């Protein structure tokens, strides 16, 4: 796995790949180079057989990601804006959303704008007690452009999503937990431990079934959701992992996936 990056740090800890955004002085804001590196690191981790899950986090104690890099914005027009959104979505945010391995956002501080959108694209979100989450784009005369209006609405419902997007206010970790925006809130010192524990629990299950479940859940946002679930369910009956899972149960032993 390539670990030669400038804006991110990639570590493998047994079967978990930890990708940390490493622009601490800029509160880990996502500039183009960082998005590019994230794209390559995530694709590599998804291909690497020994990796069963990914944790995304930020370097330092202050920020997960404080948004897209606003310093890159001033020269933008509508065409450049569309390109930015398209490129980011296709290279990073959609890749995470559709990944066949679980990806957990370990939110260690500010998760604002593109930072919250990055966490929203992940499959599970664990927040540290100091996390502050928000979509402040309207304060810049913009709206979220990396899927935030869609994924936030799907996750917390229209009412909470509109309040967060229209006010641009930041909410704290406990409030985020209460509306289902994050799955857990833990002390900062336990953030990676909790995220790794979740992945190790998932890793005990059939990798093929885990991928199929992600695809089926993702399809719930489309009109074909039930059909995708049916097909994914049916296909799993043809896998070795299915045979192992069922035999293990019947033989009263743990499955070996
Ligand atoms: N893009 C580019 N640079 C950013 C950034 C972003 N999204 N967020 C923070 N930074 C930079 C700051 O410009 C500053 O750089 P400097 O030291 O070279 O001046 C550095 O990170 C530290 O930020 P600072 O604002 O001094 O920290 P703070 O603790 O006072 O405030 C925030 C923290 C998160 C409240 C504030 O940085 C902020 O509002 N950031 C922008 C959030 C945002 O609107 N995101 C959505 C973008 S679409």
mmCIF file of C-alpha atoms and ligand atoms in Angstrom:
data_model
loop_
_atom_site.group_PDB
_atom_site.id
_atom_site.type_symbol
_atom_site.label_atom_id
_atom_site.label_comp_id
_atom_site.label_asym_id
_atom_site.label_seq_id
_atom_site.Cartn_x
_atom_site.Cartn_y
_atom_site.Cartn_z
ATOM 1 C CA UNK A 1 0.000 0.000 0.000
ATOM 2 C CA UNK A 2 1.322 3.455 -0.910
ATOM 3 C CA UNK A 3 1.916 5.563 2.202
ATOM 4 C CA UNK A 4 3.826 8.372 0.498
ATOM 5 C CA UNK A 5 1.393 11.266 0.886
ATOM 6 C CA UNK A 6 1.765 14.930 1.883
ATOM 7 C CA UNK A 7 -1.727 15.831 3.078
ATOM 8 C CA UNK A 8 -2.840 12.581 4.661
ATOM 9 C CA UNK A 9 -1.270 9.854 6.819
ATOM 10 C CA UNK A 10 -2.112 6.222 6.077
ATOM 11 C CA UNK A 11 -1.542 3.488 8.658
ATOM 12 C CA UNK A 12 -2.523 -0.126 8.722
ATOM 13 C CA UNK A 13 -3.327 -1.620 12.147
ATOM 14 C CA UNK A 14 -3.985 -5.350 11.663
ATOM 15 C CA UNK A 15 -7.011 -5.413 9.334
ATOM 16 C CA UNK A 16 -7.922 -1.718 9.769
ATOM 17 C CA UNK A 17 -6.650 1.102 7.586
ATOM 18 C CA UNK A 18 -6.552 4.459 9.367
ATOM 19 C CA UNK A 19 -6.484 7.477 7.074
ATOM 20 C CA UNK A 20 -5.819 10.772 8.870
ATOM 21 C CA UNK A 21 -6.168 14.114 7.134
ATOM 22 C CA UNK A 22 -2.979 15.941 7.938
ATOM 23 C CA UNK A 23 -3.317 19.708 7.461
ATOM 24 C CA UNK A 24 -3.607 20.529 11.130
ATOM 25 C CA UNK A 25 -2.623 24.200 10.748
ATOM 26 C CA UNK A 26 -5.537 24.675 8.326
ATOM 27 C CA UNK A 27 -7.847 22.588 10.510
ATOM 28 C CA UNK A 28 -7.552 19.784 7.957
ATOM 29 C CA UNK A 29 -9.465 21.750 5.299
ATOM 30 C CA UNK A 30 -9.913 19.770 2.102
ATOM 31 C CA UNK A 31 -7.967 21.289 -0.744
ATOM 32 C CA UNK A 32 -7.743 19.618 -4.145
ATOM 33 C CA UNK A 33 -4.492 17.802 -3.371
ATOM 34 C CA UNK A 34 -5.951 16.349 -0.186
ATOM 35 C CA UNK A 35 -9.031 15.106 -2.038
ATOM 36 C CA UNK A 36 -6.788 13.569 -4.655
ATOM 37 C CA UNK A 37 -4.688 11.777 -2.057
ATOM 38 C CA UNK A 38 -7.813 10.612 -0.218
ATOM 39 C CA UNK A 39 -9.099 9.156 -3.482
ATOM 40 C CA UNK A 40 -5.952 7.095 -4.038
ATOM 41 C CA UNK A 41 -5.620 5.969 -0.417
ATOM 42 C CA UNK A 42 -9.243 4.836 -0.197
ATOM 43 C CA UNK A 43 -9.114 2.980 -3.526
ATOM 44 C CA UNK A 44 -5.880 1.245 -2.413
ATOM 45 C CA UNK A 45 -7.380 0.245 0.933
ATOM 46 C CA UNK A 46 -10.497 -1.103 -0.742
ATOM 47 C CA UNK A 47 -8.368 -3.235 -3.064
ATOM 48 C CA UNK A 48 -6.018 -4.535 -0.352
ATOM 49 C CA UNK A 49 -7.297 -7.927 0.743
ATOM 50 C CA UNK A 50 -5.861 -7.813 4.261
ATOM 51 C CA UNK A 51 -7.896 -4.674 5.052
ATOM 52 C CA UNK A 52 -11.436 -5.241 6.332
ATOM 53 C CA UNK A 53 -12.408 -1.662 7.180
ATOM 54 C CA UNK A 54 -11.282 1.971 7.108
ATOM 55 C CA UNK A 55 -11.289 4.735 9.716
ATOM 56 C CA UNK A 56 -11.204 8.344 8.521
ATOM 57 C CA UNK A 57 -10.060 10.944 11.026
ATOM 58 C CA UNK A 58 -8.148 14.219 11.316
ATOM 59 C CA UNK A 59 -4.718 14.900 12.762
ATOM 60 C CA UNK A 60 -4.716 16.858 16.030
ATOM 61 C CA UNK A 61 -7.310 17.473 18.717
ATOM 62 C CA UNK A 62 -9.145 20.380 17.144
ATOM 63 C CA UNK A 63 -10.553 19.319 13.813
ATOM 64 C CA UNK A 64 -11.758 16.344 11.837
ATOM 65 C CA UNK A 65 -12.101 18.578 8.762
ATOM 66 C CA UNK A 66 -13.176 22.257 8.912
ATOM 67 C CA UNK A 67 -14.556 22.164 5.381
ATOM 68 C CA UNK A 68 -13.500 22.576 1.814
ATOM 69 C CA UNK A 69 -10.471 24.840 1.539
ATOM 70 C CA UNK A 70 -12.058 28.280 1.261
ATOM 71 C CA UNK A 71 -8.728 29.703 0.059
ATOM 72 C CA UNK A 72 -9.316 27.915 -3.265
ATOM 73 C CA UNK A 73 -12.762 29.517 -3.750
ATOM 74 C CA UNK A 74 -12.234 33.193 -4.723
ATOM 75 C CA UNK A 75 -11.356 32.565 -8.382
ATOM 76 C CA UNK A 76 -14.249 30.144 -8.898
ATOM 77 C CA UNK A 77 -17.164 30.692 -11.270
ATOM 78 C CA UNK A 78 -20.190 28.439 -11.822
ATOM 79 C CA UNK A 79 -18.307 26.148 -14.188
ATOM 80 C CA UNK A 80 -15.410 25.675 -11.770
ATOM 81 C CA UNK A 81 -17.918 25.147 -8.931
ATOM 82 C CA UNK A 82 -19.681 22.390 -10.838
ATOM 83 C CA UNK A 83 -16.363 20.756 -11.672
ATOM 84 C CA UNK A 84 -15.276 20.918 -8.009
ATOM 85 C CA UNK A 85 -18.484 19.272 -6.865
ATOM 86 C CA UNK A 86 -18.494 16.614 -9.605
ATOM 87 C CA UNK A 87 -14.860 15.724 -9.095
ATOM 88 C CA UNK A 88 -15.121 15.568 -5.307
ATOM 89 C CA UNK A 89 -18.288 13.479 -5.416
ATOM 90 C CA UNK A 90 -17.035 10.987 -7.958
ATOM 91 C CA UNK A 91 -13.494 10.637 -6.621
ATOM 92 C CA UNK A 92 -14.088 10.664 -2.874
ATOM 93 C CA UNK A 93 -17.592 11.072 -1.459
ATOM 94 C CA UNK A 94 -19.360 8.537 -3.698
ATOM 95 C CA UNK A 95 -16.417 6.129 -3.434
ATOM 96 C CA UNK A 96 -16.811 6.181 0.365
ATOM 97 C CA UNK A 97 -20.610 5.941 0.249
ATOM 98 C CA UNK A 98 -20.500 2.969 -2.116
ATOM 99 C CA UNK A 99 -17.427 1.265 -0.664
ATOM 100 C CA UNK A 100 -17.692 -2.486 -0.257
ATOM 101 C CA UNK A 101 -15.893 -2.313 3.105
ATOM 102 C CA UNK A 102 -17.154 -0.418 6.155
ATOM 103 C CA UNK A 103 -15.789 3.107 6.559
ATOM 104 C CA UNK A 104 -16.096 4.851 9.923
ATOM 105 C CA UNK A 105 -15.700 8.586 10.486
ATOM 106 C CA UNK A 106 -13.899 9.206 13.778
ATOM 107 C CA UNK A 107 -14.849 12.858 14.334
ATOM 108 C CA UNK A 108 -12.187 14.478 16.512
ATOM 109 C CA UNK A 109 -13.375 18.106 16.624
ATOM 110 C CA UNK A 110 -14.777 20.414 13.948
ATOM 111 C CA UNK A 111 -16.641 18.632 11.155
ATOM 112 C CA UNK A 112 -17.888 21.558 9.104
ATOM 113 C CA UNK A 113 -19.043 21.920 5.512
ATOM 114 C CA UNK A 114 -17.158 19.391 3.374
ATOM 115 C CA UNK A 115 -15.882 17.867 6.628
ATOM 116 C CA UNK A 116 -19.376 16.988 7.794
ATOM 117 C CA UNK A 117 -20.179 15.838 4.258
ATOM 118 C CA UNK A 118 -17.160 13.533 4.417
ATOM 119 C CA UNK A 119 -18.450 12.074 7.696
ATOM 120 C CA UNK A 120 -21.936 11.761 6.200
ATOM 121 C CA UNK A 121 -20.606 9.721 3.272
ATOM 122 C CA UNK A 122 -19.092 7.217 5.753
ATOM 123 C CA UNK A 123 -21.159 4.248 6.921
ATOM 124 C CA UNK A 124 -20.905 4.962 10.660
ATOM 125 C CA UNK A 125 -19.950 8.082 12.621
ATOM 126 C CA UNK A 126 -18.268 8.117 16.032
ATOM 127 C CA UNK A 127 -17.813 11.568 17.568
ATOM 128 C CA UNK A 128 -15.486 12.764 20.290
ATOM 129 C CA UNK A 129 -17.093 14.862 23.029
ATOM 130 C CA UNK A 130 -15.419 17.990 21.607
ATOM 131 C CA UNK A 131 -16.936 17.519 18.132
ATOM 132 C CA UNK A 132 -18.739 20.459 16.556
ATOM 133 C CA UNK A 133 -20.752 19.693 13.460
ATOM 134 C CA UNK A 134 -22.367 21.986 10.935
ATOM 135 C CA UNK A 135 -22.935 23.020 7.338
ATOM 136 C CA UNK A 136 -22.081 26.749 7.331
ATOM 137 C CA UNK A 137 -22.062 27.115 3.518
ATOM 138 C CA UNK A 138 -25.029 29.542 3.450
ATOM 139 C CA UNK A 139 -22.893 31.977 5.444
ATOM 140 C CA UNK A 140 -20.500 31.990 2.460
ATOM 141 C CA UNK A 141 -23.316 32.418 -0.050
ATOM 142 C CA UNK A 142 -23.192 28.743 -1.008
ATOM 143 C CA UNK A 143 -24.909 25.467 -0.197
ATOM 144 C CA UNK A 144 -23.269 22.121 0.527
ATOM 145 C CA UNK A 145 -21.876 20.672 -2.709
ATOM 146 C CA UNK A 146 -20.553 17.266 -1.721
ATOM 147 C CA UNK A 147 -23.882 15.541 -1.112
ATOM 148 C CA UNK A 148 -24.661 17.213 2.230
ATOM 149 C CA UNK A 149 -28.207 18.311 1.395
ATOM 150 C CA UNK A 150 -29.070 14.745 0.403
ATOM 151 C CA UNK A 151 -27.202 12.616 2.941
ATOM 152 C CA UNK A 152 -28.005 14.818 5.949
ATOM 153 C CA UNK A 153 -31.709 14.802 5.044
ATOM 154 C CA UNK A 154 -31.697 11.019 4.626
ATOM 155 C CA UNK A 155 -29.950 10.570 7.966
ATOM 156 C CA UNK A 156 -31.754 12.997 10.273
ATOM 157 C CA UNK A 157 -34.929 13.905 8.350
ATOM 158 C CA UNK A 158 -36.013 17.076 6.581
ATOM 159 C CA UNK A 159 -36.736 19.174 9.670
ATOM 160 C CA UNK A 160 -33.369 18.776 11.391
ATOM 161 C CA UNK A 161 -31.520 18.938 8.054
ATOM 162 C CA UNK A 162 -33.158 22.183 7.031
ATOM 163 C CA UNK A 163 -32.507 23.752 10.432
ATOM 164 C CA UNK A 164 -28.818 22.809 10.288
ATOM 165 C CA UNK A 165 -28.386 23.907 6.653
ATOM 166 C CA UNK A 166 -30.455 27.121 6.805
ATOM 167 C CA UNK A 167 -29.065 28.437 10.085
ATOM 168 C CA UNK A 168 -25.498 27.291 9.357
ATOM 169 C CA UNK A 169 -25.213 26.804 13.137
ATOM 170 C CA UNK A 170 -22.813 24.319 14.665
ATOM 171 C CA UNK A 171 -24.218 21.614 16.919
ATOM 172 C CA UNK A 172 -22.299 19.743 19.592
ATOM 173 C CA UNK A 173 -21.735 15.991 19.804
ATOM 174 C CA UNK A 174 -24.573 15.289 22.268
ATOM 175 C CA UNK A 175 -27.098 17.144 20.094
ATOM 176 C CA UNK A 176 -25.762 15.276 17.041
ATOM 177 C CA UNK A 177 -26.277 11.996 18.898
ATOM 178 C CA UNK A 178 -29.809 12.935 19.895
ATOM 179 C CA UNK A 179 -30.877 13.471 16.272
ATOM 180 C CA UNK A 180 -29.069 10.386 14.919
ATOM 181 C CA UNK A 181 -26.362 12.324 13.122
ATOM 182 C CA UNK A 182 -23.656 10.343 14.937
ATOM 183 C CA UNK A 183 -23.811 6.780 16.259
ATOM 184 C CA UNK A 184 -21.707 7.275 19.395
ATOM 185 C CA UNK A 185 -20.124 10.025 21.479
ATOM 186 C CA UNK A 186 -16.970 9.088 23.395
ATOM 187 C CA UNK A 187 -14.112 10.937 25.110
ATOM 188 C CA UNK A 188 -11.490 12.046 22.573
ATOM 189 C CA UNK A 189 -8.973 9.588 24.075
ATOM 190 C CA UNK A 190 -11.312 6.687 23.240
ATOM 191 C CA UNK A 191 -12.300 7.765 19.732
ATOM 192 C CA UNK A 192 -10.020 5.430 17.791
ATOM 193 C CA UNK A 193 -10.507 2.564 20.233
ATOM 194 C CA UNK A 194 -14.286 2.733 19.827
ATOM 195 C CA UNK A 195 -13.989 2.984 16.028
ATOM 196 C CA UNK A 196 -11.574 0.030 15.876
ATOM 197 C CA UNK A 197 -13.827 -2.041 18.147
ATOM 198 C CA UNK A 198 -16.768 -1.423 15.839
ATOM 199 C CA UNK A 199 -14.738 -2.479 12.820
ATOM 200 C CA UNK A 200 -13.417 -5.553 14.558
ATOM 201 C CA UNK A 201 -16.994 -6.572 15.407
ATOM 202 C CA UNK A 202 -18.011 -6.112 11.757
ATOM 203 C CA UNK A 203 -14.893 -8.005 10.614
ATOM 204 C CA UNK A 204 -16.081 -11.149 12.356
ATOM 205 C CA UNK A 205 -18.893 -11.331 9.814
ATOM 206 C CA UNK A 206 -18.825 -12.473 6.208
ATOM 207 C CA UNK A 207 -17.062 -9.796 4.086
ATOM 208 C CA UNK A 208 -19.286 -10.601 1.116
ATOM 209 C CA UNK A 209 -22.409 -10.254 3.225
ATOM 210 C CA UNK A 210 -21.108 -6.969 4.692
ATOM 211 C CA UNK A 211 -20.569 -5.581 1.146
ATOM 212 C CA UNK A 212 -23.979 -6.778 0.032
ATOM 213 C CA UNK A 213 -25.636 -5.194 3.073
ATOM 214 C CA UNK A 214 -23.986 -1.832 2.325
ATOM 215 C CA UNK A 215 -25.202 -1.972 -1.292
ATOM 216 C CA UNK A 216 -28.714 -2.942 -0.238
ATOM 217 C CA UNK A 217 -28.940 -0.221 2.436
ATOM 218 C CA UNK A 218 -27.592 2.360 -0.043
ATOM 219 C CA UNK A 219 -30.257 1.294 -2.513
ATOM 220 C CA UNK A 220 -32.964 2.263 -0.013
ATOM 221 C CA UNK A 221 -32.477 5.801 -1.309
ATOM 222 C CA UNK A 222 -33.438 4.714 -4.828
ATOM 223 C CA UNK A 223 -36.673 3.360 -6.242
ATOM 224 C CA UNK A 224 -35.006 -0.029 -6.772
ATOM 225 C CA UNK A 225 -34.167 -0.595 -3.088
ATOM 226 C CA UNK A 226 -36.308 -3.687 -2.532
ATOM 227 C CA UNK A 227 -35.154 -5.251 -5.796
ATOM 228 C CA UNK A 228 -31.472 -4.629 -5.001
ATOM 229 C CA UNK A 229 -31.970 -6.186 -1.563
ATOM 230 C CA UNK A 230 -33.644 -9.242 -3.125
ATOM 231 C CA UNK A 231 -30.842 -9.729 -5.665
ATOM 232 C CA UNK A 232 -28.045 -9.202 -3.134
ATOM 233 C CA UNK A 233 -29.773 -11.628 -0.747
ATOM 234 C CA UNK A 234 -30.180 -14.243 -3.469
ATOM 235 C CA UNK A 235 -26.583 -13.943 -4.723
ATOM 236 C CA UNK A 236 -25.158 -14.624 -1.265
ATOM 237 C CA UNK A 237 -26.669 -18.116 -1.293
ATOM 238 C CA UNK A 238 -24.086 -18.967 -3.953
ATOM 239 C CA UNK A 239 -21.046 -17.999 -1.858
ATOM 240 C CA UNK A 240 -18.606 -20.109 0.176
ATOM 241 C CA UNK A 241 -19.002 -17.653 3.045
ATOM 242 C CA UNK A 242 -22.719 -18.414 3.209
ATOM 243 C CA UNK A 243 -21.966 -22.141 3.377
ATOM 244 C CA UNK A 244 -19.378 -21.575 6.116
ATOM 245 C CA UNK A 245 -21.751 -19.338 8.123
ATOM 246 C CA UNK A 246 -24.606 -21.808 8.030
ATOM 247 C CA UNK A 247 -22.428 -24.853 8.695
ATOM 248 C CA UNK A 248 -20.738 -23.107 11.617
ATOM 249 C CA UNK A 249 -24.116 -22.318 13.157
ATOM 250 C CA UNK A 250 -25.375 -25.856 12.723
ATOM 251 C CA UNK A 251 -22.095 -27.277 14.061
ATOM 252 C CA UNK A 252 -22.281 -24.882 17.061
ATOM 253 C CA UNK A 253 -18.919 -23.249 16.307
ATOM 254 C CA UNK A 254 -17.754 -19.773 15.289
ATOM 255 C CA UNK A 255 -17.588 -19.141 11.505
ATOM 256 C CA UNK A 256 -14.210 -18.636 9.920
ATOM 257 C CA UNK A 257 -14.583 -15.869 7.326
HETATM 258 N N1 LIG B 1 -10.661 26.554 4.509
HETATM 259 C C1 LIG B 1 -9.432 27.121 4.533
HETATM 260 N N2 LIG B 1 -8.795 27.442 5.662
HETATM 261 C C2 LIG B 1 -9.419 27.163 6.830
HETATM 262 C C3 LIG B 1 -10.686 26.589 6.887
HETATM 263 C C4 LIG B 1 -11.318 26.265 5.647
HETATM 264 N N3 LIG B 1 -12.511 25.678 5.580
HETATM 265 N N4 LIG B 1 -11.064 26.461 8.179
HETATM 266 C C5 LIG B 1 -10.048 26.933 8.908
HETATM 267 N N5 LIG B 1 -9.048 27.385 8.101
HETATM 268 C C6 LIG B 1 -7.759 27.952 8.474
HETATM 269 C C7 LIG B 1 -7.908 29.393 8.938
HETATM 270 O O1 LIG B 1 -7.959 30.264 7.819
HETATM 271 C C8 LIG B 1 -6.657 29.558 9.756
HETATM 272 O O2 LIG B 1 -5.565 29.712 8.877
HETATM 273 P P1 LIG B 1 -4.416 30.832 9.222
HETATM 274 O O3 LIG B 1 -3.877 30.423 10.558
HETATM 275 O O4 LIG B 1 -3.429 30.674 8.108
HETATM 276 O O5 LIG B 1 -5.125 32.131 9.265
HETATM 277 C C9 LIG B 1 -6.506 28.189 10.420
HETATM 278 O O6 LIG B 1 -7.249 27.289 9.605
HETATM 279 C C10 LIG B 1 -7.050 28.122 11.821
HETATM 280 O O7 LIG B 1 -8.406 28.563 11.789
HETATM 281 P P2 LIG B 1 -8.966 29.723 12.735
HETATM 282 O O8 LIG B 1 -10.175 30.295 12.063
HETATM 283 O O9 LIG B 1 -7.892 30.662 13.116
HETATM 284 O O10 LIG B 1 -9.397 28.851 14.009
HETATM 285 P P3 LIG B 1 -10.531 29.199 15.053
HETATM 286 O O11 LIG B 1 -10.369 28.251 16.172
HETATM 287 O O12 LIG B 1 -10.544 30.648 15.379
HETATM 288 O O13 LIG B 1 -11.915 28.896 14.297
HETATM 289 C C11 LIG B 1 -13.405 27.615 12.885
HETATM 290 C C12 LIG B 1 -12.247 27.590 13.912
HETATM 291 C C13 LIG B 1 -13.591 26.177 12.415
HETATM 292 C C14 LIG B 1 -14.675 28.080 13.599
HETATM 293 C C15 LIG B 1 -13.085 28.557 11.735
HETATM 294 O O14 LIG B 1 -11.781 28.222 11.229
HETATM 295 C C16 LIG B 1 -14.034 28.459 10.579
HETATM 296 O O15 LIG B 1 -15.144 28.999 10.662
HETATM 297 N N6 LIG B 1 -13.624 27.810 9.466
HETATM 298 C C17 LIG B 1 -14.409 27.739 8.248
HETATM 299 C C18 LIG B 1 -15.533 26.768 8.397
HETATM 300 C C19 LIG B 1 -16.365 26.740 7.142
HETATM 301 O O16 LIG B 1 -17.030 27.704 6.780
HETATM 302 N N7 LIG B 1 -16.367 25.589 6.472
HETATM 303 C C20 LIG B 1 -17.161 25.377 5.283
HETATM 304 C C21 LIG B 1 -16.404 25.654 4.062
HETATM 305 S S1 LIG B 1 -17.435 25.456 2.623
#
